[in-house]
Structures are given as structure tokens and as C-alpha cells.
PDB file of C-alpha atoms in Angstrom:
ATOM      1  CA  UNK I   4     103.403 150.093 111.081  1.00 35.00           C
ATOM      2  CA  UNK I   5     103.236 148.258 107.743  1.00 36.00           C
ATOM      3  CA  UNK I   6     101.395 144.944 107.791  1.00 38.00           C
ATOM      4  CA  UNK I   7     102.062 142.359 105.088  1.00 41.00           C
ATOM      5  CA  UNK I   8      99.038 140.983 103.277  1.00 37.00           C
ATOM      6  CA  UNK I   9      98.203 137.345 103.805  1.00 44.00           C
ATOM      7  CA  UNK I  10      98.735 135.745 100.344  1.00 44.00           C
ATOM      8  CA  UNK I  11      96.133 133.082 101.165  1.00 44.00           C
ATOM      9  CA  UNK I  12      93.483 135.820 101.430  1.00 46.00           C
ATOM     10  CA  UNK I  13      94.561 137.309  98.101  1.00 44.00           C
ATOM     11  CA  UNK I  14      95.390 134.399  95.795  1.00 48.00           C
ATOM     12  CA  UNK I  15      97.922 135.276  93.149  1.00 55.00           C
ATOM     13  CA  UNK I  16      99.047 131.910  91.814  1.00 84.00           C
ATOM     14  CA  UNK I  17      96.795 129.668  89.740  1.00 91.00           C
ATOM     15  CA  UNK I  18      97.586 126.473  87.891  1.00 96.00           C
ATOM     16  CA  UNK I  19      95.360 125.080  85.122  1.00 97.00           C
ATOM     17  CA  UNK I  20      94.954 121.320  84.806  1.00 98.00           C
ATOM     18  CA  UNK I  21      93.056 119.523  82.046  1.00 97.00           C
ATOM     19  CA  UNK I  22      91.739 116.212  83.352  1.00 98.00           C
ATOM     20  CA  UNK I  23      90.165 113.489  81.224  1.00 98.00           C
ATOM     21  CA  UNK I  24      87.410 112.522  83.688  1.00 97.00           C
ATOM     22  CA  UNK I  25      86.738 109.040  82.354  1.00 96.00           C
ATOM     23  CA  UNK I  26      85.507 107.393  85.557  1.00 93.00           C
ATOM     24  CA  UNK I  27      82.884 109.992  86.412  1.00 91.00           C
ATOM     25  CA  UNK I  28      80.190 107.407  87.201  1.00 85.00           C
ATOM     26  CA  UNK I  29      82.141 106.254  90.264  1.00 83.00           C
ATOM     27  CA  UNK I  30      81.866 108.968  92.927  1.00 79.00           C
ATOM     28  CA  UNK I  31      84.936 107.901  94.905  1.00 84.00           C
ATOM     29  CA  UNK I  32      87.249 106.496  92.231  1.00 85.00           C
ATOM     30  CA  UNK I  33      85.992 109.223  89.880  1.00 90.00           C
ATOM     31  CA  UNK I  34      85.451 112.617  91.511  1.00 92.00           C
ATOM     32  CA  UNK I  35      87.166 111.557  94.729  1.00 93.00           C
ATOM     33  CA  UNK I  36      90.152 110.243  92.829  1.00 95.00           C
ATOM     34  CA  UNK I  37      90.325 113.488  90.862  1.00 96.00           C
ATOM     35  CA  UNK I  38      90.576 115.463  94.097  1.00 96.00           C
ATOM     36  CA  UNK I  39      93.411 113.212  95.298  1.00 97.00           C
ATOM     37  CA  UNK I  40      95.236 113.962  92.027  1.00 98.00           C
ATOM     38  CA  UNK I  41      94.613 117.721  92.206  1.00 98.00           C
ATOM     39  CA  UNK I  42      95.270 118.513  95.874  1.00 98.00           C
ATOM     40  CA  UNK I  43      99.083 118.251  95.647  1.00 98.00           C
ATOM     41  CA  UNK I  44      99.083 121.163  93.181  1.00 97.00           C
ATOM     42  CA  UNK I  45      97.961 123.375  96.085  1.00 97.00           C
ATOM     43  CA  UNK I  46     101.424 122.953  97.589  1.00 94.00           C
ATOM     44  CA  UNK I  47     102.722 125.416  94.975  1.00 92.00           C
ATOM     45  CA  UNK I  48      99.613 127.353  93.899  1.00 93.00           C
ATOM     46  CA  UNK I  49      96.740 129.067  95.685  1.00 93.00           C
ATOM     47  CA  UNK I  50      94.128 128.033  93.134  1.00 96.00           C
ATOM     48  CA  UNK I  51      93.810 124.950  90.962  1.00 97.00           C
ATOM     49  CA  UNK I  52      91.545 125.423  87.957  1.00 97.00           C
ATOM     50  CA  UNK I  53      90.601 122.033  86.559  1.00 98.00           C
ATOM     51  CA  UNK I  54      88.911 121.659  83.178  1.00 97.00           C
ATOM     52  CA  UNK I  55      87.130 118.301  83.096  1.00 97.00           C
ATOM     53  CA  UNK I  56      86.589 116.405  79.839  1.00 96.00           C
ATOM     54  CA  UNK I  57      84.036 113.577  79.622  1.00 95.00           C
ATOM     55  CA  UNK I  58      83.979 112.586  75.923  1.00 94.00           C
ATOM     56  CA  UNK I  59      82.681 109.115  76.779  1.00 94.00           C
ATOM     57  CA  UNK I  60      79.403 110.718  77.896  1.00 93.00           C
ATOM     58  CA  UNK I  61      78.996 113.377  75.205  1.00 91.00           C
ATOM     59  CA  UNK I  62      76.629 113.283  72.260  1.00 84.00           C
ATOM     60  CA  UNK I  63      78.405 113.649  68.925  1.00 77.00           C
ATOM     61  CA  UNK I  64      76.263 116.649  67.939  1.00 72.00           C
ATOM     62  CA  UNK I  65      77.256 118.531  71.112  1.00 70.00           C
ATOM     63  CA  UNK I  66      80.766 119.228  69.789  1.00 69.00           C
ATOM     64  CA  UNK I  67      81.580 122.797  68.759  1.00 68.00           C
ATOM     65  CA  UNK I  68      84.718 124.774  67.942  1.00 69.00           C
ATOM     66  CA  UNK I  69      85.786 126.770  71.000  1.00 71.00           C
ATOM     67  CA  UNK I  70      85.724 126.357  74.775  1.00 80.00           C
ATOM     68  CA  UNK I  71      82.132 125.895  75.941  1.00 89.00           C
ATOM     69  CA  UNK I  72      80.637 124.742  79.252  1.00 90.00           C
ATOM     70  CA  UNK I  73      79.238 121.228  79.187  1.00 91.00           C
ATOM     71  CA  UNK I  74      75.482 121.189  79.814  1.00 91.00           C
ATOM     72  CA  UNK I  75      73.361 118.311  81.012  1.00 89.00           C
ATOM     73  CA  UNK I  76      71.663 118.146  77.604  1.00 89.00           C
ATOM     74  CA  UNK I  77      75.091 117.438  76.056  1.00 90.00           C
ATOM     75  CA  UNK I  78      75.544 114.173  77.967  1.00 88.00           C
ATOM     76  CA  UNK I  79      72.612 111.830  77.237  1.00 87.00           C
ATOM     77  CA  UNK I  80      74.662 108.856  78.453  1.00 83.00           C
ATOM     78  CA  UNK I  81      75.306 110.395  81.878  1.00 85.00           C
ATOM     79  CA  UNK I  82      75.021 107.927  84.758  1.00 77.00           C
ATOM     80  CA  UNK I  83      72.257 109.309  86.989  1.00 71.00           C
ATOM     81  CA  UNK I  84      73.851 107.714  90.047  1.00 75.00           C
ATOM     82  CA  UNK I  85      76.325 110.604  90.047  1.00 82.00           C
ATOM     83  CA  UNK I  86      74.652 114.054  89.857  1.00 85.00           C
ATOM     84  CA  UNK I  87      75.620 116.279  86.949  1.00 90.00           C
ATOM     85  CA  UNK I  88      77.110 119.706  87.541  1.00 91.00           C
ATOM     86  CA  UNK I  89      78.908 122.177  85.282  1.00 94.00           C
ATOM     87  CA  UNK I  90      80.976 123.920  87.971  1.00 96.00           C
ATOM     88  CA  UNK I  91      82.058 122.928  91.454  1.00 95.00           C
ATOM     89  CA  UNK I  92      84.529 124.337  93.983  1.00 97.00           C
ATOM     90  CA  UNK I  93      86.191 122.605  96.921  1.00 96.00           C
ATOM     91  CA  UNK I  94      87.957 124.654  99.616  1.00 96.00           C
ATOM     92  CA  UNK I  95      90.987 123.415 101.559  1.00 96.00           C
ATOM     93  CA  UNK I  96      93.324 125.083 104.055  1.00 95.00           C
ATOM     94  CA  UNK I  97      95.988 125.372 101.339  1.00 93.00           C
ATOM     95  CA  UNK I  98      93.670 126.913  98.741  1.00 95.00           C
ATOM     96  CA  UNK I  99      90.777 125.998  96.468  1.00 97.00           C
ATOM     97  CA  UNK I 100      90.121 123.655  93.581  1.00 98.00           C
ATOM     98  CA  UNK I 101      87.669 124.974  91.006  1.00 98.00           C
ATOM     99  CA  UNK I 102      86.342 122.378  88.570  1.00 97.00           C
ATOM    100  CA  UNK I 103      84.585 123.178  85.290  1.00 97.00           C
ATOM    101  CA  UNK I 104      83.164 120.715  82.808  1.00 96.00           C
ATOM    102  CA  UNK I 105      83.738 121.743  79.200  1.00 96.00           C
ATOM    103  CA  UNK I 106      82.877 120.194  75.863  1.00 94.00           C
ATOM    104  CA  UNK I 107      85.574 118.055  74.306  1.00 94.00           C
ATOM    105  CA  UNK I 108      87.800 120.608  72.538  1.00 91.00           C
ATOM    106  CA  UNK I 109      89.497 120.419  69.182  1.00 88.00           C
ATOM    107  CA  UNK I 110      93.284 120.433  69.085  1.00 87.00           C
ATOM    108  CA  UNK I 111      93.282 124.151  68.201  1.00 88.00           C
ATOM    109  CA  UNK I 112      91.033 125.011  71.147  1.00 89.00           C
ATOM    110  CA  UNK I 113      93.134 122.789  73.387  1.00 88.00           C
ATOM    111  CA  UNK I 114      96.214 124.800  72.434  1.00 87.00           C
ATOM    112  CA  UNK I 115      94.426 128.039  73.316  1.00 89.00           C
ATOM    113  CA  UNK I 116      93.605 126.699  76.797  1.00 91.00           C
ATOM    114  CA  UNK I 117      97.350 126.535  77.559  1.00 91.00           C
ATOM    115  CA  UNK I 118      97.107 123.910  80.318  1.00 95.00           C
ATOM    116  CA  UNK I 119      99.945 123.646  82.827  1.00 97.00           C
ATOM    117  CA  UNK I 120      99.446 119.882  83.127  1.00 98.00           C
ATOM    118  CA  UNK I 121      97.255 117.084  81.780  1.00 98.00           C
ATOM    119  CA  UNK I 122      95.962 113.998  83.579  1.00 99.00           C
ATOM    120  CA  UNK I 123      94.121 111.083  81.968  1.00 99.00           C
ATOM    121  CA  UNK I 124      92.242 108.998  84.518  1.00 98.00           C
ATOM    122  CA  UNK I 125      91.208 105.387  84.705  1.00 96.00           C
ATOM    123  CA  UNK I 126      88.018 104.190  83.017  1.00 96.00           C
ATOM    124  CA  UNK I 127      85.571 101.287  82.940  1.00 94.00           C
ATOM    125  CA  UNK I 128      86.114 101.226  79.175  1.00 96.00           C
ATOM    126  CA  UNK I 129      88.980  99.335  77.570  1.00 98.00           C
ATOM    127  CA  UNK I 130      91.674 100.445  75.153  1.00 98.00           C
ATOM    128  CA  UNK I 131      91.658  96.892  73.746  1.00 98.00           C
ATOM    129  CA  UNK I 132      87.995  97.494  72.803  1.00 98.00           C
ATOM    130  CA  UNK I 133      88.510 100.824  71.043  1.00 97.00           C
ATOM    131  CA  UNK I 134      85.595 103.279  70.862  1.00 96.00           C
ATOM    132  CA  UNK I 135      85.326 106.333  68.556  1.00 95.00           C
ATOM    133  CA  UNK I 136      85.527 108.918  71.363  1.00 95.00           C
ATOM    134  CA  UNK I 137      89.021 107.650  72.215  1.00 97.00           C
ATOM    135  CA  UNK I 138      90.365 109.055  68.931  1.00 96.00           C
ATOM    136  CA  UNK I 139      89.945 112.638  70.143  1.00 94.00           C
ATOM    137  CA  UNK I 140      91.617 111.847  73.464  1.00 96.00           C
ATOM    138  CA  UNK I 141      94.553 110.230  71.686  1.00 97.00           C
ATOM    139  CA  UNK I 142      94.989 113.270  69.429  1.00 96.00           C
ATOM    140  CA  UNK I 143      95.117 115.657  72.391  1.00 96.00           C
ATOM    141  CA  UNK I 144      97.606 113.440  74.223  1.00 97.00           C
ATOM    142  CA  UNK I 145      99.861 113.420  71.166  1.00 97.00           C
ATOM    143  CA  UNK I 146      99.721 117.218  71.086  1.00 95.00           C
ATOM    144  CA  UNK I 147     100.643 117.356  74.792  1.00 95.00           C
ATOM    145  CA  UNK I 148     103.706 115.223  74.066  1.00 96.00           C
ATOM    146  CA  UNK I 149     104.827 117.508  71.236  1.00 95.00           C
ATOM    147  CA  UNK I 150     104.422 120.556  73.499  1.00 94.00           C
ATOM    148  CA  UNK I 151     106.088 118.734  76.438  1.00 94.00           C
ATOM    149  CA  UNK I 152     103.247 119.576  78.797  1.00 96.00           C
ATOM    150  CA  UNK I 153     103.551 117.574  82.044  1.00 98.00           C
ATOM    151  CA  UNK I 154     101.198 114.640  81.481  1.00 98.00           C
ATOM    152  CA  UNK I 155     100.196 111.684  83.642  1.00 99.00           C
ATOM    153  CA  UNK I 156      98.194 108.697  82.382  1.00 99.00           C
ATOM    154  CA  UNK I 157      96.674 106.481  85.085  1.00 99.00           C
ATOM    155  CA  UNK I 158      95.568 102.866  84.376  1.00 98.00           C
ATOM    156  CA  UNK I 159      93.328 103.356  81.295  1.00 98.00           C
ATOM    157  CA  UNK I 160      95.163 106.648  80.763  1.00 98.00           C
ATOM    158  CA  UNK I 161      98.493 104.778  80.826  1.00 99.00           C
ATOM    159  CA  UNK I 162      97.216 102.383  78.156  1.00 99.00           C
ATOM    160  CA  UNK I 163      95.628 105.132  76.038  1.00 99.00           C
ATOM    161  CA  UNK I 164      98.838 107.153  76.131  1.00 99.00           C
ATOM    162  CA  UNK I 165     100.888 104.150  75.028  1.00 99.00           C
ATOM    163  CA  UNK I 166      98.440 103.293  72.226  1.00 99.00           C
ATOM    164  CA  UNK I 167      98.194 106.915  71.040  1.00 98.00           C
ATOM    165  CA  UNK I 168     101.973 107.058  70.643  1.00 98.00           C
ATOM    166  CA  UNK I 169     102.326 103.786  68.741  1.00 98.00           C
ATOM    167  CA  UNK I 170     102.561 101.194  71.508  1.00 98.00           C
ATOM    168  CA  UNK I 171     100.298  98.186  71.919  1.00 98.00           C
ATOM    169  CA  UNK I 172      97.686  97.107  74.468  1.00 99.00           C
ATOM    170  CA  UNK I 173      96.439  93.545  74.931  1.00 98.00           C
ATOM    171  CA  UNK I 174      93.643  92.105  77.065  1.00 98.00           C
ATOM    172  CA  UNK I 175      94.753  89.459  79.548  1.00 97.00           C
ATOM    173  CA  UNK I 176      92.766  86.308  80.219  1.00 96.00           C
ATOM    174  CA  UNK I 177      92.103  87.286  83.834  1.00 95.00           C
ATOM    175  CA  UNK I 178      91.333  90.459  85.747  1.00 96.00           C
ATOM    176  CA  UNK I 179      93.826  91.534  88.422  1.00 96.00           C
ATOM    177  CA  UNK I 180      93.040  93.252  91.736  1.00 96.00           C
ATOM    178  CA  UNK I 181      96.209  93.514  93.800  1.00 96.00           C
ATOM    179  CA  UNK I 182      98.495  95.794  95.778  1.00 97.00           C
ATOM    180  CA  UNK I 183     101.973  94.884  94.593  1.00 98.00           C
ATOM    181  CA  UNK I 184     105.618  95.839  95.020  1.00 98.00           C
ATOM    182  CA  UNK I 185     107.117  97.746  92.106  1.00 98.00           C
ATOM    183  CA  UNK I 186     110.426  96.761  90.547  1.00 98.00           C
ATOM    184  CA  UNK I 187     112.147  99.859  89.191  1.00 98.00           C
ATOM    185  CA  UNK I 188     114.304  99.486  86.082  1.00 98.00           C
ATOM    186  CA  UNK I 189     115.221 103.175  85.669  1.00 94.00           C
ATOM    187  CA  UNK I 190     115.642 106.068  88.067  1.00 96.00           C
ATOM    188  CA  UNK I 191     112.848 108.609  87.806  1.00 98.00           C
ATOM    189  CA  UNK I 192     111.852 111.676  89.865  1.00 97.00           C
ATOM    190  CA  UNK I 193     108.132 110.846  89.750  1.00 98.00           C
ATOM    191  CA  UNK I 194     107.635 107.072  89.665  1.00 98.00           C
ATOM    192  CA  UNK I 195     110.814 106.384  91.626  1.00 97.00           C
ATOM    193  CA  UNK I 196     109.309 107.743  94.855  1.00 98.00           C
ATOM    194  CA  UNK I 197     106.608 105.037  94.772  1.00 98.00           C
ATOM    195  CA  UNK I 198     107.479 101.515  95.918  1.00 98.00           C
ATOM    196  CA  UNK I 199     104.027  99.893  96.072  1.00 98.00           C
ATOM    197  CA  UNK I 200     101.125 100.246  93.627  1.00 98.00           C
ATOM    198  CA  UNK I 201      97.415  99.376  93.634  1.00 98.00           C
ATOM    199  CA  UNK I 202      96.366  97.599  90.434  1.00 98.00           C
ATOM    200  CA  UNK I 203      92.867  96.849  89.149  1.00 96.00           C
ATOM    201  CA  UNK I 204      92.804  96.046  85.421  1.00 98.00           C
ATOM    202  CA  UNK I 205      92.659  93.450  82.648  1.00 98.00           C
ATOM    203  CA  UNK I 206      94.198  95.368  79.739  1.00 98.00           C
ATOM    204  CA  UNK I 207      98.008  95.560  79.710  1.00 98.00           C
ATOM    205  CA  UNK I 208     100.522  97.629  77.781  1.00 99.00           C
ATOM    206  CA  UNK I 209     102.469  94.921  75.949  1.00 98.00           C
ATOM    207  CA  UNK I 210     104.656  97.118  73.737  1.00 98.00           C
ATOM    208  CA  UNK I 211     105.997 100.546  74.624  1.00 98.00           C
ATOM    209  CA  UNK I 212     105.907 103.362  72.074  1.00 98.00           C
ATOM    210  CA  UNK I 213     109.118 104.502  70.434  1.00 97.00           C
ATOM    211  CA  UNK I 214     111.181 106.695  72.743  1.00 96.00           C
ATOM    212  CA  UNK I 215     109.581 105.376  75.934  1.00 98.00           C
ATOM    213  CA  UNK I 216     111.734 104.414  78.915  1.00 98.00           C
ATOM    214  CA  UNK I 217     110.669 101.324  80.853  1.00 98.00           C
ATOM    215  CA  UNK I 218     110.587 102.518  84.462  1.00 98.00           C
ATOM    216  CA  UNK I 219     108.760  99.854  86.483  1.00 98.00           C
ATOM    217  CA  UNK I 220     107.187  96.420  86.435  1.00 98.00           C
ATOM    218  CA  UNK I 221     105.190  94.313  88.896  1.00 98.00           C
ATOM    219  CA  UNK I 222     104.853  90.566  89.324  1.00 96.00           C
ATOM    220  CA  UNK I 223     101.829  90.352  87.011  1.00 97.00           C
ATOM    221  CA  UNK I 224     102.535  93.414  84.847  1.00 98.00           C
ATOM    222  CA  UNK I 225     105.586  93.858  82.647  1.00 97.00           C
ATOM    223  CA  UNK I 226     105.079  97.549  81.908  1.00 99.00           C
ATOM    224  CA  UNK I 227     103.753  99.037  85.137  1.00 99.00           C
ATOM    225  CA  UNK I 228     105.192 102.478  84.371  1.00 99.00           C
ATOM    226  CA  UNK I 229     106.960 104.293  81.557  1.00 99.00           C
ATOM    227  CA  UNK I 230     108.189 107.757  80.698  1.00 98.00           C
ATOM    228  CA  UNK I 231     108.896 109.338  77.336  1.00 98.00           C
ATOM    229  CA  UNK I 232     112.597 110.082  77.139  1.00 96.00           C
ATOM    230  CA  UNK I 233     113.306 113.803  77.369  1.00 95.00           C
ATOM    231  CA  UNK I 234     109.634 114.574  78.104  1.00 97.00           C
ATOM    232  CA  UNK I 235     107.570 115.219  81.226  1.00 97.00           C
ATOM    233  CA  UNK I 236     105.145 112.492  80.194  1.00 98.00           C
ATOM    234  CA  UNK I 237     104.416 109.433  82.358  1.00 99.00           C
ATOM    235  CA  UNK I 238     102.086 106.448  82.248  1.00 99.00           C
ATOM    236  CA  UNK I 239     101.392 104.271  85.307  1.00 99.00           C
ATOM    237  CA  UNK I 240      99.249 101.140  85.250  1.00 99.00           C
ATOM    238  CA  UNK I 241      98.468 101.396  88.962  1.00 98.00           C
ATOM    239  CA  UNK I 242      96.167 103.849  90.783  1.00 98.00           C
ATOM    240  CA  UNK I 243      98.123 106.327  92.931  1.00 98.00           C
ATOM    241  CA  UNK I 244      94.899 108.215  93.683  1.00 97.00           C
ATOM    242  CA  UNK I 245      93.164 105.213  95.310  1.00 95.00           C
ATOM    243  CA  UNK I 246      93.668 106.178  98.955  1.00 94.00           C
ATOM    244  CA  UNK I 247      92.434 103.938 101.752  1.00 93.00           C
ATOM    245  CA  UNK I 248      89.609 106.354 102.589  1.00 92.00           C
ATOM    246  CA  UNK I 249      88.422 106.305  98.963  1.00 93.00           C
ATOM    247  CA  UNK I 250      88.543 102.506  98.844  1.00 94.00           C
ATOM    248  CA  UNK I 251      86.556 102.093 102.053  1.00 93.00           C
ATOM    249  CA  UNK I 252      83.898 104.572 100.962  1.00 91.00           C
ATOM    250  CA  UNK I 253      83.656 102.876  97.555  1.00 90.00           C
ATOM    251  CA  UNK I 254      82.848  99.644  99.377  1.00 93.00           C
ATOM    252  CA  UNK I 255      80.161 101.348 101.475  1.00 92.00           C
ATOM    253  CA  UNK I 256      78.638 102.797  98.294  1.00 87.00           C
ATOM    254  CA  UNK I 257      78.587  99.353  96.671  1.00 88.00           C
ATOM    255  CA  UNK I 258      81.064 100.271  93.926  1.00 87.00           C
ATOM    256  CA  UNK I 259      83.497  97.515  94.910  1.00 90.00           C
ATOM    257  CA  UNK I 260      82.730  94.166  96.523  1.00 92.00           C
ATOM    258  CA  UNK I 261      84.173  92.582  99.666  1.00 94.00           C
ATOM    259  CA  UNK I 262      86.698  90.534  97.688  1.00 94.00           C
ATOM    260  CA  UNK I 263      88.053  93.710  96.087  1.00 93.00           C
ATOM    261  CA  UNK I 264      88.103  95.492  99.439  1.00 93.00           C
ATOM    262  CA  UNK I 265      90.211  92.699 100.939  1.00 95.00           C
ATOM    263  CA  UNK I 266      92.544  92.712  97.926  1.00 94.00           C
ATOM    264  CA  UNK I 267      93.231  96.413  98.499  1.00 95.00           C
ATOM    265  CA  UNK I 268      93.980  96.312 102.241  1.00 94.00           C
ATOM    266  CA  UNK I 269      97.736  96.705 101.932  1.00 95.00           C
ATOM    267  CA  UNK I 270      99.013 100.276 102.102  1.00 96.00           C
ATOM    268  CA  UNK I 271     100.618 101.875  99.048  1.00 97.00           C
ATOM    269  CA  UNK I 272     102.483 105.150  98.545  1.00 95.00           C
ATOM    270  CA  UNK I 273     100.736 106.551  95.503  1.00 97.00           C
ATOM    271  CA  UNK I 274     100.303 109.904  97.243  1.00 98.00           C
ATOM    272  CA  UNK I 275     104.075 110.407  97.022  1.00 98.00           C
ATOM    273  CA  UNK I 276     103.926 109.897  93.249  1.00 98.00           C
ATOM    274  CA  UNK I 277     101.106 112.439  92.877  1.00 99.00           C
ATOM    275  CA  UNK I 278     103.065 114.991  94.912  1.00 98.00           C
ATOM    276  CA  UNK I 279     106.168 114.363  92.803  1.00 98.00           C
ATOM    277  CA  UNK I 280     104.178 114.843  89.585  1.00 99.00           C
ATOM    278  CA  UNK I 281     102.664 118.097  90.869  1.00 98.00           C
ATOM    279  CA  UNK I 282     106.174 119.323  91.640  1.00 97.00           C
ATOM    280  CA  UNK I 283     107.054 118.993  87.946  1.00 96.00           C
ATOM    281  CA  UNK I 284     104.612 121.820  87.221  1.00 93.00           C
ATOM    282  CA  UNK I 285     105.881 125.373  87.868  1.00 84.00           C
ATOM    283  CA  UNK I 286     103.642 127.483  90.141  1.00 76.00           C
ATOM    284  CA  UNK I 287     100.987 129.311  88.168  1.00 63.00           C
ATOM    285  CA  UNK I 288     101.171 133.081  87.815  1.00 51.00           C
ATOM    286  CA  UNK I 289      97.699 133.837  86.575  1.00 50.00           C
TER     287      UNK I 289
END
């Protein structure tokens, strides 16, 4: 009698995600947040290959044309609180996530990587206080827009995406830590599934780039989410990856204080947004 092979034992679908890992020094909001972003892709693929970029940590002389693994000697500014690794794999019932750190690529190398999706994370840096390494990130995001690669910018990534495309970012007088209702101004298959967002930021997008649709606002934030019209490109000021478990562990690690912990007690539905974004990416066939 013929027995069908278990597809989970013989993976045949892989999706490749390029992730700007800009909060790497925070184990939970960095690596942990990355895993929250990546896990929904396992709903449609057996394997998620994630190429991590950390240009904020790289030495300028470490850059080279081509796709090369990132070595510890390439990142003299690495925060020793979070151990460095070049490759790492996490196994889940639905499949596995394989993460590889690579040197910041040129636009030509980036094209050769042929990512299925791009995510730009939050950061402790500020778009309103521009640093040279942000130029390379902005260039790659502009290329992703031209190629219509599904792209999600989160918090800093939302601001960087807006700035890279000609929008404006301004620093507010006060910092905001809040879980807030979202007011939707346009229907959207990704942001529209999320009704409550967790915000922690001081920079704000104050002018959208040309061709951007205003999707959502919050009480303190005029442009809480946008999408480029006709493109699979989104920016969200809030943190859909900041699950309750990640928040509580961040507090235990001393990465957030008690005031921040209390500000983030209300539940939000960012996981629905991450699942909706992952569904915009066709299952990999590699």
C-alpha cells in the first residue's frame, strides 16, 4: 500500500525574508521581536530563511561587494549584553526559522538575493537625528518599493521608509509609551485587521511621501500607519511584535522600567497584523 510522505519531514517550501535588525541590543524587543515577525510566515512555508542586516553595528571597512557572512570582527560596536552569532536556527511545530547575519549589501547584491519580503524593525536610533548608515538602508527600501516587494516598516522602520521616499519626520517634545486605539481612515488588508497598537516613540512621521495612503491615526499620532498606493509596502508607527510575553521578559531583564511595563498592560492585536502581512507573501518554492 502506498504511503504519502509527510511534507513536514521533507520541507519543500522556503521563503526568504530580509530583516533590518536595528534593535539587536535588546534581546526581547530585538531577537524576540524578530521571531514574532517571522513565525507567521510558517503558516504558508516549511522554512523561513531570514537574512539579518545590522548596519548600525558594522565598521565601514567591513563592507564588500557580494553576499558575505557577518563576522564578530566586522561589528566593533556590538553590544556585549547580547551574544554575537552568525547563524542560528529555531525549530517550531510548523517548521523552522533559519537566521543568518550578512554584511550590509549593495543594491546590486540585494537584487541578487531576491527576497520574498523585507521588514525594517524599530531602533534606539532616531530618523530625526540622521546617521550615515541610514543612507544605505534608505536606498535598499527605495529599491524594494520599485520592485514591489512586500515590505513592512515598524516604528523606526515606518519613519525611515517615509523619509526615504520623500516624507518628513519630526521629533516631538515628549516621549510616548501607550497602548492606544487606532482610527482607520482607509480600508486595508494588513493594517485594517488591527484595532489597538502599542506605541513607544518620540519621532513622528509628519508628512507622508508622495503616493502614500493615510491608513490610521491614534490620539497622539497623526500618521500611525500608511501604505504606498498600488504597492505592498506598509509603515506602522506601533509595535505589532511586542507581545505580552516579550514585554514581561523585557521588564525582568531590566530593558524597560516599571512605568513602561504598566503603560503596556493593555492587550493589543498586533499579531493579527503580522499574520496578515505574512499572507501577502506567496509560499516559497525553493
